[in-house]
Short mmCIF file of C-alpha atoms in Angstrom, two decimals:
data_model
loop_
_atom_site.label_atom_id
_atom_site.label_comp_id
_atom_site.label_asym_id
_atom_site.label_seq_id
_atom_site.Cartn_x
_atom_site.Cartn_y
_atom_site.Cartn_z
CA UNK A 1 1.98 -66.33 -79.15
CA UNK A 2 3.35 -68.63 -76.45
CA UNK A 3 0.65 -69.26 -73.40
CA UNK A 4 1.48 -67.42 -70.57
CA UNK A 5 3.60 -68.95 -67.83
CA UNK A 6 1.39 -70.13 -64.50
CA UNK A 7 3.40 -71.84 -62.29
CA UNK A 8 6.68 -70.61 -60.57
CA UNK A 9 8.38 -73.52 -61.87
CA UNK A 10 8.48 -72.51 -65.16
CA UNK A 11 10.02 -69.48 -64.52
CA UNK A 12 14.22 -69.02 -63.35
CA UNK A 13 15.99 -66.03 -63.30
CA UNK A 14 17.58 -64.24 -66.05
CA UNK A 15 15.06 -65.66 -68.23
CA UNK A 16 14.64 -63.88 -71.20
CA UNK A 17 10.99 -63.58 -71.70
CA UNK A 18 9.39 -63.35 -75.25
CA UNK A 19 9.77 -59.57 -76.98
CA UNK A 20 6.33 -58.02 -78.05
CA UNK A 21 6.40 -56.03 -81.31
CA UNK A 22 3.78 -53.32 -81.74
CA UNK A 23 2.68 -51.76 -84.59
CA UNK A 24 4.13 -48.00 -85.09
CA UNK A 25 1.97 -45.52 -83.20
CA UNK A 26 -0.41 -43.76 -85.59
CA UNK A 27 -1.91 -40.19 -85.07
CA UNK A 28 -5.69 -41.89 -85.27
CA UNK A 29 -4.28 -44.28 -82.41
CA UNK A 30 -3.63 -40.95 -80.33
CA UNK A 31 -6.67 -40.17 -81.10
CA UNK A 32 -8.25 -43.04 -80.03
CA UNK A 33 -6.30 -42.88 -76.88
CA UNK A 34 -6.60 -39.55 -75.91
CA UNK A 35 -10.70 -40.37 -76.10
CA UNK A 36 -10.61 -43.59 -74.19
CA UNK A 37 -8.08 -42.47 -71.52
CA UNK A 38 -9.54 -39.11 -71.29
CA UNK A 39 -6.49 -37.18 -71.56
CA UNK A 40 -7.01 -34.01 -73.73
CA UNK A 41 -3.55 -32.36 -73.81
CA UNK A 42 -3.13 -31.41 -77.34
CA UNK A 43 0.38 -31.92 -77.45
CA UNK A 44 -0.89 -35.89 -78.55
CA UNK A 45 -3.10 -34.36 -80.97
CA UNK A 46 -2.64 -31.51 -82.53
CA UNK A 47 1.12 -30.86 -85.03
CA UNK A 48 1.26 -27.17 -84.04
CA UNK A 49 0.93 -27.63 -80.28
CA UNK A 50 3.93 -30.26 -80.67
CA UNK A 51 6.08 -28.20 -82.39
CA UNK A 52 5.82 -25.58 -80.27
CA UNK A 53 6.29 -27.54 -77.19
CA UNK A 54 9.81 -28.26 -79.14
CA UNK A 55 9.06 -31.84 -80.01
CA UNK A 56 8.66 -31.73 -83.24
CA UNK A 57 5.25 -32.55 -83.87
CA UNK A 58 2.61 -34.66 -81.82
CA UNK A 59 4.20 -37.11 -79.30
CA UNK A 60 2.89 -40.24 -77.60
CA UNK A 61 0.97 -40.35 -74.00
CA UNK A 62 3.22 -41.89 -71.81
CA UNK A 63 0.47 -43.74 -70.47
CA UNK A 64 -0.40 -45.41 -73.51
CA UNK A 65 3.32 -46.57 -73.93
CA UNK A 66 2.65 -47.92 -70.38
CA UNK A 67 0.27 -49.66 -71.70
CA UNK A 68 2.30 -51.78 -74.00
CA UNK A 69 4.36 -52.52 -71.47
CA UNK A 70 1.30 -53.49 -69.30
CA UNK A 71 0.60 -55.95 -71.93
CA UNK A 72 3.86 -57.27 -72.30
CA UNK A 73 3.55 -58.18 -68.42
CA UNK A 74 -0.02 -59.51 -68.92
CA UNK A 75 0.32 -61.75 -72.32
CA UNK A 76 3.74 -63.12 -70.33
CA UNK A 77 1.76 -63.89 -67.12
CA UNK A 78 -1.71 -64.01 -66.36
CA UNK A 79 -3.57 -60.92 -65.55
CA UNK A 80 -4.71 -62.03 -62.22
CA UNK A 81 -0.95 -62.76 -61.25
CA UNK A 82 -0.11 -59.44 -61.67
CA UNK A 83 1.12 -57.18 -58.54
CA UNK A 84 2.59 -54.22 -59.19
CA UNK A 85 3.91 -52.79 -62.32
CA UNK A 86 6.42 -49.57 -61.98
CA UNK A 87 8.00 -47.18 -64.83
CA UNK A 88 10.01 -44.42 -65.20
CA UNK A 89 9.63 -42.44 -68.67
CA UNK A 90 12.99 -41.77 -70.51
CA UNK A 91 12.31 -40.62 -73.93
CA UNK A 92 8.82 -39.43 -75.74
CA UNK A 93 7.99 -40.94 -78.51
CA UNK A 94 6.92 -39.73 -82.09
CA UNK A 95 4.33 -41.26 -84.27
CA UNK A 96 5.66 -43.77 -86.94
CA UNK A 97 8.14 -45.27 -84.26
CA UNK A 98 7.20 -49.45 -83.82
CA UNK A 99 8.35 -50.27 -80.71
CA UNK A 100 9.74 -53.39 -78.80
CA UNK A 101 8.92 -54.56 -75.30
CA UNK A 102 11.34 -57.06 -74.25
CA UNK A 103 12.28 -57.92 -70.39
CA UNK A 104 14.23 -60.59 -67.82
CA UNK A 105 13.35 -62.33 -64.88
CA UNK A 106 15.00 -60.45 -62.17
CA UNK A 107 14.32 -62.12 -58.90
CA UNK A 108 11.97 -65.63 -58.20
CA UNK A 109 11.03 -65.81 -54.59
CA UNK A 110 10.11 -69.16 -53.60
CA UNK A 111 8.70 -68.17 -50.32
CA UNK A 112 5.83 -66.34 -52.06
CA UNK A 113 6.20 -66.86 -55.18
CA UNK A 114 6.83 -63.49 -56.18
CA UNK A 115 8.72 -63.25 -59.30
CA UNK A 116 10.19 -59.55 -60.15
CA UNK A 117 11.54 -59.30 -63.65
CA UNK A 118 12.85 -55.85 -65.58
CA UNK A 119 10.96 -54.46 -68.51
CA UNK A 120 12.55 -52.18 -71.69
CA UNK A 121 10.40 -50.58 -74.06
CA UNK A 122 12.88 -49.27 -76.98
CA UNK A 123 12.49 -48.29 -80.71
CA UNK A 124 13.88 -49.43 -83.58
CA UNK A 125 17.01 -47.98 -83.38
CA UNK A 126 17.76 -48.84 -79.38
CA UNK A 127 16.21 -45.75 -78.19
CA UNK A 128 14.80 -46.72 -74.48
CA UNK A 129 11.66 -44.89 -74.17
CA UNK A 130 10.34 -46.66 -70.54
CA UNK A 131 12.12 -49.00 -68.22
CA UNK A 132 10.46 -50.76 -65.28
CA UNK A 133 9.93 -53.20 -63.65
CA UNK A 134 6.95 -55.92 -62.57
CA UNK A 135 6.20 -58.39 -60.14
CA UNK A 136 3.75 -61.20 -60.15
CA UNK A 137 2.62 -63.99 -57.75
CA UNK A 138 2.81 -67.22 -59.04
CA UNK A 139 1.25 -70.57 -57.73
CA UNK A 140 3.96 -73.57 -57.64
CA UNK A 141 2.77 -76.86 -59.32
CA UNK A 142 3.51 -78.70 -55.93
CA UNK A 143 0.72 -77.22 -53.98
CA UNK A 144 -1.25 -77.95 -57.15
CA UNK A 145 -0.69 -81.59 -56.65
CA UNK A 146 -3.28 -83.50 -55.25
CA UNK A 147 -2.12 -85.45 -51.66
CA UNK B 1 4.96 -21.92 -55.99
CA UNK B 2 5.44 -25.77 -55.05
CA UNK B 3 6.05 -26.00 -50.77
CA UNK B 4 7.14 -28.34 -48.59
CA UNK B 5 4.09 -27.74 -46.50
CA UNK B 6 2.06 -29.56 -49.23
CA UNK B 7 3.71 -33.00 -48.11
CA UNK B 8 0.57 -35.16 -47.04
CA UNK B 9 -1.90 -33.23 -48.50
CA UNK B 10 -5.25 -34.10 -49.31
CA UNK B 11 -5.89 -33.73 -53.27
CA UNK B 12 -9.46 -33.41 -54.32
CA UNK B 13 -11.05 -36.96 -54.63
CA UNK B 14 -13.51 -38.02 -57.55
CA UNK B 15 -15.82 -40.65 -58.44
CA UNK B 16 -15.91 -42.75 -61.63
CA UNK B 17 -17.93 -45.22 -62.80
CA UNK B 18 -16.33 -48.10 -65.00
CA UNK B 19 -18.24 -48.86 -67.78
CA UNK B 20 -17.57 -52.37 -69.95
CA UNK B 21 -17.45 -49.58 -73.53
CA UNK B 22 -14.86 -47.27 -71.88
CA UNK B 23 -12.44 -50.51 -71.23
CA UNK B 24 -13.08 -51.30 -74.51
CA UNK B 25 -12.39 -48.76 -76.04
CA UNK B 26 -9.14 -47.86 -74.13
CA UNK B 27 -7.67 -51.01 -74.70
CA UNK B 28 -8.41 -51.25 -78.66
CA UNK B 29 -6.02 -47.67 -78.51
CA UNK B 30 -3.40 -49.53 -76.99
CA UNK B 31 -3.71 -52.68 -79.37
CA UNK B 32 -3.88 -55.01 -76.30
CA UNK B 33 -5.74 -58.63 -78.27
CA UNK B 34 -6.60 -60.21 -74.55
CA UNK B 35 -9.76 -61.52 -75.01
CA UNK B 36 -10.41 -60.87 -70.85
CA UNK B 37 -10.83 -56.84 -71.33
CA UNK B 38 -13.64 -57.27 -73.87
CA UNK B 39 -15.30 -60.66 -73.98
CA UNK B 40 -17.06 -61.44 -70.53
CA UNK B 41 -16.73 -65.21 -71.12
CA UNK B 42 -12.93 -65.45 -71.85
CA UNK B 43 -12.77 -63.19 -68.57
CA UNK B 44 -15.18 -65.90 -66.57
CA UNK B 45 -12.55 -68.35 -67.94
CA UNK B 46 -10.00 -67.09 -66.34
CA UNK B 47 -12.23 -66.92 -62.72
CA UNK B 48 -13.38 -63.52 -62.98
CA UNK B 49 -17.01 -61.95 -62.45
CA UNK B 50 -17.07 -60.00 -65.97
CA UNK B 51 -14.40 -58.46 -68.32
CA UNK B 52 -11.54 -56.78 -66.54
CA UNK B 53 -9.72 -53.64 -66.81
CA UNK B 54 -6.80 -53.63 -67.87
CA UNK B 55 -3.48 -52.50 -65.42
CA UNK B 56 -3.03 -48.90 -66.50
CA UNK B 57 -6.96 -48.07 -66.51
CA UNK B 58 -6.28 -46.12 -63.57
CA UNK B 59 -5.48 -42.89 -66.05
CA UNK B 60 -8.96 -43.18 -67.46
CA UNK B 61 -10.43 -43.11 -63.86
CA UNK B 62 -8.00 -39.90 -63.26
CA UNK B 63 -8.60 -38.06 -66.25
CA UNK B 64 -12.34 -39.29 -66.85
CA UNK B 65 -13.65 -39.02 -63.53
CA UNK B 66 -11.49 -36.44 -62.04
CA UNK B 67 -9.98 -32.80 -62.15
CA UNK B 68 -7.37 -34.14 -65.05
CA UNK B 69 -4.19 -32.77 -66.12
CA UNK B 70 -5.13 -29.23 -65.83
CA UNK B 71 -6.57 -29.43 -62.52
CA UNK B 72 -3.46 -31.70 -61.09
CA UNK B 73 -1.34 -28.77 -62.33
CA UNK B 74 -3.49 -26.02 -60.22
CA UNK B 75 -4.14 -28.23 -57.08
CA UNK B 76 -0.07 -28.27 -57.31
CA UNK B 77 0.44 -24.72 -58.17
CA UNK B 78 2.80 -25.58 -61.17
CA UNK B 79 3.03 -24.15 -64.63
CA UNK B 80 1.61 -27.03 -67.19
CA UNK B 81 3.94 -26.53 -69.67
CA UNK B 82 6.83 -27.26 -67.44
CA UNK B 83 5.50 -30.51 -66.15
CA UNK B 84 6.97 -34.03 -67.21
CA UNK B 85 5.57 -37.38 -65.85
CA UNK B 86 8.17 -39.44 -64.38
CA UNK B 87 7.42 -41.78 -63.11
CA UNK B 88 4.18 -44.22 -62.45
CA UNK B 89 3.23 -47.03 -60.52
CA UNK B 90 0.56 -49.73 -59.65
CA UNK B 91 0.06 -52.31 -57.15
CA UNK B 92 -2.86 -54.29 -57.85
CA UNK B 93 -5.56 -55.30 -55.26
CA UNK B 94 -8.76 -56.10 -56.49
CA UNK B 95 -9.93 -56.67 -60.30
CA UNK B 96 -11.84 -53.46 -61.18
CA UNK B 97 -15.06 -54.35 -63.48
CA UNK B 98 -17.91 -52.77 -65.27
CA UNK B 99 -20.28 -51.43 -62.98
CA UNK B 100 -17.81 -50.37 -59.94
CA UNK B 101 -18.07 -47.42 -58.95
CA UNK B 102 -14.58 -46.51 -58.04
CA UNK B 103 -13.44 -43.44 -55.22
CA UNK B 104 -10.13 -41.84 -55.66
CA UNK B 105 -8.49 -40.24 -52.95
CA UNK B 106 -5.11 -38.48 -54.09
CA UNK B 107 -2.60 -37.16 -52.08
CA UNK B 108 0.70 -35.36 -52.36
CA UNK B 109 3.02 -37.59 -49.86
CA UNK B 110 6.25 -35.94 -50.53
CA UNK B 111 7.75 -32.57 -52.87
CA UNK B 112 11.26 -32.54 -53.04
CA UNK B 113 12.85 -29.89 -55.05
CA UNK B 114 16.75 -30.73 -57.10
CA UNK B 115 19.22 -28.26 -58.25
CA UNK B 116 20.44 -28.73 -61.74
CA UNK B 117 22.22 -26.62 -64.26
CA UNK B 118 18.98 -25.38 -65.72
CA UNK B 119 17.69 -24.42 -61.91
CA UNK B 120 14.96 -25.98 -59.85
CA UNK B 121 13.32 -28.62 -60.42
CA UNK B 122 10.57 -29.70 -58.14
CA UNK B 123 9.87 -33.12 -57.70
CA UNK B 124 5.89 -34.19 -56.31
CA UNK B 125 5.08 -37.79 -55.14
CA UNK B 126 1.55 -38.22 -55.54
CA UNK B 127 -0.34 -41.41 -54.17
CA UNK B 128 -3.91 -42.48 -55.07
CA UNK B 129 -5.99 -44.91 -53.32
CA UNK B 130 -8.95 -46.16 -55.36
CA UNK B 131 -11.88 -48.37 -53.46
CA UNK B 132 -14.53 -49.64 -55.00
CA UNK B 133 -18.83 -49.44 -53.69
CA UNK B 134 -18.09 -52.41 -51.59
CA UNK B 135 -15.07 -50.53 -49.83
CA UNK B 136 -12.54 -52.47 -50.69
CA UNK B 137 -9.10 -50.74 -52.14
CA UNK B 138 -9.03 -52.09 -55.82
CA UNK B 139 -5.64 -50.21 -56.93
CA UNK B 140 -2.79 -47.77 -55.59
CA UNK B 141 -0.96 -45.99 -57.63
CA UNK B 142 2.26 -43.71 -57.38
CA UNK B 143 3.25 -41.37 -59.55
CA UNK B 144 6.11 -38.49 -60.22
CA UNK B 145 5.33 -35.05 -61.29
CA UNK B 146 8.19 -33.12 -62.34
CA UNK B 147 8.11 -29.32 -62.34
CA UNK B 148 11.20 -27.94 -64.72
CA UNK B 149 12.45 -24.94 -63.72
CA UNK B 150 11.22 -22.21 -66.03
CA UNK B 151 14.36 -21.35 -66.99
CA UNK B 152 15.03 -24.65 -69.31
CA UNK B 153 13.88 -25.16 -73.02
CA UNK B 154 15.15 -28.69 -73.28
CA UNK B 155 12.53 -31.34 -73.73
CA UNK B 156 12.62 -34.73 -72.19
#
């Protein structure tokens, strides 16, 4: 994995930034998150309650697909440059389903050093499951320099 | 029934305290390898006081330390199996570590409601301010809850 980018510099916009592959979700992994996060619908746990909600079967927390987009932002930039981090939820998403976190630098602000870039979460088959968007501060190598 | 007169309401506030297994543990589920959420020194590294949590720990504060899901949908006065979550956001503040002991303080600050073909649906803005023992706001978050009318079937 590429280290993250620090300084405003290195960043323009439209810049692709590099896609992060998960691992399909697995029902243990629901598990797992349901326990950490605390969340205890059983329409992430349990087949029946899934089906009869109309999905099919057990579906994904949102939040934990958040999550993976969360690290997309923070394995791009570094944690502590992270501001704000918005989604909107567009599809749920079954077990078995790898997904693909790719985004763009939208805006660079040189005045703060915001930079705002667009995020996609999507399945194998082009299915967007989140979009959003992110914004972190970034220091510029300038000030950096010593006078 | 959802009502307009809910717009700035108080939610009922809760108290969590972050513990260094619970990050753990909550970012193994979501597969996230940075070393910062689990390994104190790699967090020091990077100029912070201990391991981290991670951006979307807020949910585990919600749902750990306060009324969860359920009790969101009867504050609300909306049918669980109707609601979808929309929408969510964070702007972060503060780093939030092991040992804070973090208030919540939700509150509805707008309902809209939007006629479809399948009826009503209500719409609830919900903003959370979280501050940690020293007083100091760590973490806001925003989020949409979306009451389907009870008429639909279709699933998002």
């Amino acid at each position: 994995m590429a280290p993250p980018l620090t300084y405003f510099e290195e960043v323009s916009e439209g810049m692709e930034l590099p896609v992060l592959a998960k691992e399909p979700i697995t029902p243990e992994q629901l598990l797992r998150y349901a326990g950490a996060s605390g969340d205890s619908n059983p329409l992430h746990t349990v087949e029946e309650v899934g089906r009869k909600a109309g999905f099919g079967g057990i579906i994904a927390h949102g939040m934990l697909v958040m999550g993976f987009a969360a690290e997309f932002a923070t394995r791009t930039f570094p944690h502590q440059s992270l501001r704000s981090l918005r989604v909107r939820f567009a599809n749920v998403t079954r077990p078995g389903e790898p997904l693909l976190v790719s985004g763009r630098v939208m805006e660079r602000r040189p005045g703060d050093g915001a930079v705002v870039c667009g995020l996609l979460v999507r399945d194998a088959a082009g299915q967007v499951k989140l979009q959003g968007s992110f914004t972190v501060a970034l220091p510029s190598r300038v000030q950096h320099r010593p006078t | 029934m959802a009502d307009a007169e809910s717009t700035g309401r108080q939610l009922p506030g809760y108290v969590f305290t972050v513990e260094r297994e619970r990050i753990r543990e909550f970012v193994q589920a979501i597969g996230d390898p940075n070393p910062i959420f689990t390994d104190a020194a790699a967090a020091r590294a990077q100029g912070y006081p201990d391991v981290v949590a991670p951006p979307t720990f807020g949910i585990a504060i919600d749902l750990c330390g306060g009324p969860g899901f359920a009790g969101l949908c009867a504050s609300l006065s909306v049918n669980p199996l109707r609601v979808l979550h929309g929408e969510q956001e964070y702007s972060y503040l503060a780093p939030i570590c092991p040992g804070d002991v973090i208030t919540a303080e939700p509150r509805v600050t707008d309902v809209t409601r939007k006629e479809g073909a399948t009826g009503t649906m209500t719409l609830f803005q919900i903003q959370t301010t979280y501050t940690n023992q020293s007083g100091r706001t760590v973490l806001v978050a925003r989020q949409t809850v979306i009451e389907r009318s009870p008429g639909t079937t279709e699933t998002a």
